[in-house]
């Protein structure tokens, strides 16, 4: 009887040991690598993003259960992953010239400036030329007063711009404005392009 009891306890211990495992340490690892390690060892993975400045996007910030905790295989391991801060770039294209037509709430360029009008594409790229975000200009507005006939301003807003070291902003086909991250912060994420 004692032998049978000991055999049952031993079998139960072996089965329990086979079904549990220690959670690997993945904090500081890249998210896809961390998920691969955890899933490879039989764990389910749940991911939550957290905006964190000064940390490489995609890096694991924390895990629960903690590293080396002994839990059942198939248990859920929660990972918090660093996400880049997101910014909104506001700006305007100011055309100052006599080649302007339209009315006060919908002006546009003519002659050599006929490409300057509503819905010009706004493209924001990083230092390697990768597109980060896009938008378009609003309809042109004339200012009140004496400059109404020679000035037309096209505002724009581009959302969901991630943090990078360098930004290249292009409006229509009129060249690019280049700024570092620090310069964009000083400008409060607002840029003005003047033509004419």
GROMACS .gro file of C-alpha atoms in nm:
model
  196
    1UNK     CA    1   0.000   0.000   0.000
    2UNK     CA    2   0.282   0.237   0.090
    3UNK     CA    3   0.456   0.154  -0.240
    4UNK     CA    4   0.136   0.233  -0.433
    5UNK     CA    5   0.094   0.564  -0.248
    6UNK     CA    6   0.457   0.661  -0.315
    7UNK     CA    7   0.414   0.565  -0.683
    8UNK     CA    8   0.102   0.787  -0.710
    9UNK     CA    9   0.279   1.081  -0.545
   10UNK     CA   10   0.580   1.038  -0.774
   11UNK     CA   11   0.364   1.018  -1.089
   12UNK     CA   12   0.162   1.321  -0.974
   13UNK     CA   13   0.484   1.518  -0.910
   14UNK     CA   14   0.623   1.424  -1.254
   15UNK     CA   15   0.299   1.525  -1.429
   16UNK     CA   16   0.290   1.855  -1.241
   17UNK     CA   17   0.656   1.922  -1.320
   18UNK     CA   18   0.601   1.849  -1.689
   19UNK     CA   19   0.312   2.096  -1.703
   20UNK     CA   20   0.494   2.386  -1.535
   21UNK     CA   21   0.790   2.591  -1.645
   22UNK     CA   22   0.988   2.896  -1.544
   23UNK     CA   23   0.905   3.216  -1.730
   24UNK     CA   24   1.208   3.336  -1.932
   25UNK     CA   25   1.343   3.688  -1.880
   26UNK     CA   26   1.246   3.902  -2.181
   27UNK     CA   27   1.253   4.259  -2.044
   28UNK     CA   28   1.479   4.470  -2.266
   29UNK     CA   29   1.435   4.237  -2.565
   30UNK     CA   30   1.273   4.330  -2.897
   31UNK     CA   31   0.899   4.244  -2.891
   32UNK     CA   32   0.888   3.985  -3.172
   33UNK     CA   33   1.192   3.805  -3.031
   34UNK     CA   34   1.040   3.804  -2.680
   35UNK     CA   35   0.707   3.668  -2.810
   36UNK     CA   36   0.889   3.394  -3.002
   37UNK     CA   37   1.082   3.286  -2.691
   38UNK     CA   38   0.767   3.276  -2.476
   39UNK     CA   39   0.551   3.096  -2.731
   40UNK     CA   40   0.833   2.850  -2.801
   41UNK     CA   41   0.829   2.752  -2.434
   42UNK     CA   42   0.453   2.701  -2.431
   43UNK     CA   43   0.323   3.032  -2.297
   44UNK     CA   44   0.041   3.249  -2.431
   45UNK     CA   45   0.137   3.616  -2.483
   46UNK     CA   46  -0.066   3.934  -2.432
   47UNK     CA   47   0.084   4.266  -2.547
   48UNK     CA   48   0.006   4.621  -2.432
   49UNK     CA   49   0.170   4.931  -2.583
   50UNK     CA   50   0.299   5.217  -2.370
   51UNK     CA   51   0.426   5.548  -2.506
   52UNK     CA   52   0.777   5.586  -2.371
   53UNK     CA   53   1.023   5.858  -2.471
   54UNK     CA   54   1.393   5.774  -2.468
   55UNK     CA   55   1.339   5.399  -2.521
   56UNK     CA   56   1.371   5.218  -2.852
   57UNK     CA   57   1.021   5.148  -2.991
   58UNK     CA   58   0.931   4.779  -2.978
   59UNK     CA   59   1.138   4.705  -2.667
   60UNK     CA   60   0.982   4.506  -2.380
   61UNK     CA   61   0.945   4.735  -2.077
   62UNK     CA   62   0.798   4.485  -1.830
   63UNK     CA   63   0.656   4.135  -1.803
   64UNK     CA   64   0.403   3.965  -1.574
   65UNK     CA   65   0.463   3.705  -1.433
   66UNK     CA   66   0.819   3.809  -1.366
   67UNK     CA   67   1.124   3.625  -1.494
   68UNK     CA   68   1.190   3.283  -1.337
   69UNK     CA   69   0.838   3.257  -1.190
   70UNK     CA   70   0.716   2.897  -1.208
   71UNK     CA   71   0.376   2.877  -1.380
   72UNK     CA   72   0.175   2.629  -1.586
   73UNK     CA   73   0.251   2.603  -1.955
   74UNK     CA   74  -0.021   2.771  -2.155
   75UNK     CA   75  -0.044   3.050  -1.895
   76UNK     CA   76  -0.063   3.406  -2.019
   77UNK     CA   77   0.246   3.628  -1.996
   78UNK     CA   78   0.166   3.998  -2.022
   79UNK     CA   79   0.423   4.218  -2.195
   80UNK     CA   80   0.432   4.598  -2.198
   81UNK     CA   81   0.599   4.719  -2.519
   82UNK     CA   82   0.752   5.064  -2.575
   83UNK     CA   83   0.577   5.275  -2.837
   84UNK     CA   84   0.719   5.591  -2.993
   85UNK     CA   85   0.558   5.923  -2.894
   86UNK     CA   86   0.321   6.051  -3.162
   87UNK     CA   87   0.310   6.414  -3.274
   88UNK     CA   88   0.092   6.637  -3.489
   89UNK     CA   89   0.265   6.867  -3.736
   90UNK     CA   90   0.078   7.189  -3.817
   91UNK     CA   91   0.182   7.430  -4.084
   92UNK     CA   92   0.101   7.651  -4.377
   93UNK     CA   93   0.215   7.744  -4.725
   94UNK     CA   94   0.204   8.122  -4.778
   95UNK     CA   95   0.195   8.241  -5.136
   96UNK     CA   96   0.279   8.611  -5.164
   97UNK     CA   97   0.249   8.721  -5.528
   98UNK     CA   98   0.016   8.889  -5.776
   99UNK     CA   99  -0.052   8.551  -5.946
  100UNK     CA  100  -0.346   8.471  -5.717
  101UNK     CA  101  -0.709   8.412  -5.811
  102UNK     CA  102  -1.027   8.297  -5.636
  103UNK     CA  103  -1.211   8.444  -5.341
  104UNK     CA  104  -1.125   8.512  -4.976
  105UNK     CA  105  -1.212   8.159  -4.860
  106UNK     CA  106  -1.083   7.968  -5.162
  107UNK     CA  107  -0.788   8.139  -5.330
  108UNK     CA  108  -0.523   7.965  -5.538
  109UNK     CA  109  -0.213   8.034  -5.741
  110UNK     CA  110  -0.208   8.112  -6.113
  111UNK     CA  111   0.067   8.150  -6.374
  112UNK     CA  112   0.391   8.007  -6.238
  113UNK     CA  113   0.211   7.915  -5.916
  114UNK     CA  114  -0.085   7.729  -6.065
  115UNK     CA  115   0.021   7.414  -5.873
  116UNK     CA  116  -0.035   7.599  -5.543
  117UNK     CA  117  -0.391   7.517  -5.444
  118UNK     CA  118  -0.615   7.319  -5.213
  119UNK     CA  119  -0.536   6.948  -5.154
  120UNK     CA  120  -0.161   6.970  -5.226
  121UNK     CA  121  -0.002   6.657  -5.077
  122UNK     CA  122   0.201   6.700  -4.757
  123UNK     CA  123   0.458   6.423  -4.703
  124UNK     CA  124   0.674   6.380  -4.392
  125UNK     CA  125   0.977   6.151  -4.420
  126UNK     CA  126   1.256   6.042  -4.189
  127UNK     CA  127   1.628   6.089  -4.259
  128UNK     CA  128   1.638   5.772  -4.473
  129UNK     CA  129   1.351   5.884  -4.694
  130UNK     CA  130   1.090   5.654  -4.538
  131UNK     CA  131   0.740   5.805  -4.534
  132UNK     CA  132   0.623   5.864  -4.177
  133UNK     CA  133   0.289   6.035  -4.240
  134UNK     CA  134   0.093   6.216  -4.510
  135UNK     CA  135  -0.175   6.482  -4.533
  136UNK     CA  136  -0.301   6.759  -4.761
  137UNK     CA  137  -0.343   7.136  -4.758
  138UNK     CA  138  -0.678   7.300  -4.687
  139UNK     CA  139  -0.836   7.557  -4.920
  140UNK     CA  140  -0.647   7.884  -4.956
  141UNK     CA  141  -0.750   8.183  -4.741
  142UNK     CA  142  -0.682   8.549  -4.808
  143UNK     CA  143  -0.588   8.771  -4.512
  144UNK     CA  144  -0.807   9.073  -4.435
  145UNK     CA  145  -0.677   9.417  -4.528
  146UNK     CA  146  -0.441   9.560  -4.783
  147UNK     CA  147  -0.253   9.232  -4.855
  148UNK     CA  148  -0.568   9.038  -4.952
  149UNK     CA  149  -0.497   9.057  -5.325
  150UNK     CA  150  -0.136   8.940  -5.304
  151UNK     CA  151  -0.143   8.673  -5.033
  152UNK     CA  152  -0.304   8.327  -5.006
  153UNK     CA  153  -0.237   8.086  -4.719
  154UNK     CA  154  -0.294   7.708  -4.724
  155UNK     CA  155  -0.293   7.549  -4.380
  156UNK     CA  156  -0.238   7.179  -4.307
  157UNK     CA  157  -0.224   6.932  -4.018
  158UNK     CA  158  -0.055   6.593  -4.031
  159UNK     CA  159  -0.129   6.353  -3.744
  160UNK     CA  160   0.039   6.036  -3.616
  161UNK     CA  161   0.396   6.150  -3.681
  162UNK     CA  162   0.635   5.926  -3.481
  163UNK     CA  163   0.949   6.044  -3.308
  164UNK     CA  164   1.263   6.020  -3.522
  165UNK     CA  165   1.594   6.210  -3.522
  166UNK     CA  166   1.529   6.395  -3.848
  167UNK     CA  167   1.224   6.513  -4.047
  168UNK     CA  168   1.188   6.611  -4.412
  169UNK     CA  169   0.859   6.791  -4.490
  170UNK     CA  170   0.747   6.830  -4.851
  171UNK     CA  171   0.441   7.024  -4.967
  172UNK     CA  172   0.334   6.965  -5.326
  173UNK     CA  173   0.635   6.977  -5.557
  174UNK     CA  174   0.799   7.280  -5.399
  175UNK     CA  175   1.098   7.120  -5.231
  176UNK     CA  176   1.158   6.999  -4.879
  177UNK     CA  177   1.203   7.160  -4.541
  178UNK     CA  178   1.445   6.970  -4.317
  179UNK     CA  179   1.442   6.977  -3.936
  180UNK     CA  180   1.594   6.781  -3.652
  181UNK     CA  181   1.370   6.649  -3.375
  182UNK     CA  182   1.502   6.922  -3.143
  183UNK     CA  183   1.421   7.192  -3.401
  184UNK     CA  184   1.066   7.062  -3.437
  185UNK     CA  185   1.023   7.074  -3.060
  186UNK     CA  186   1.145   7.437  -3.051
  187UNK     CA  187   0.900   7.522  -3.330
  188UNK     CA  188   0.620   7.358  -3.128
  189UNK     CA  189   0.567   7.123  -3.426
  190UNK     CA  190   0.459   7.405  -3.657
  191UNK     CA  191   0.625   7.496  -3.989
  192UNK     CA  192   0.569   7.772  -4.244
  193UNK     CA  193   0.671   7.758  -4.611
  194UNK     CA  194   0.675   8.092  -4.795
  195UNK     CA  195   0.661   8.127  -5.172
  196UNK     CA  196   0.678   8.434  -5.391
   0.00000   0.00000   0.00000
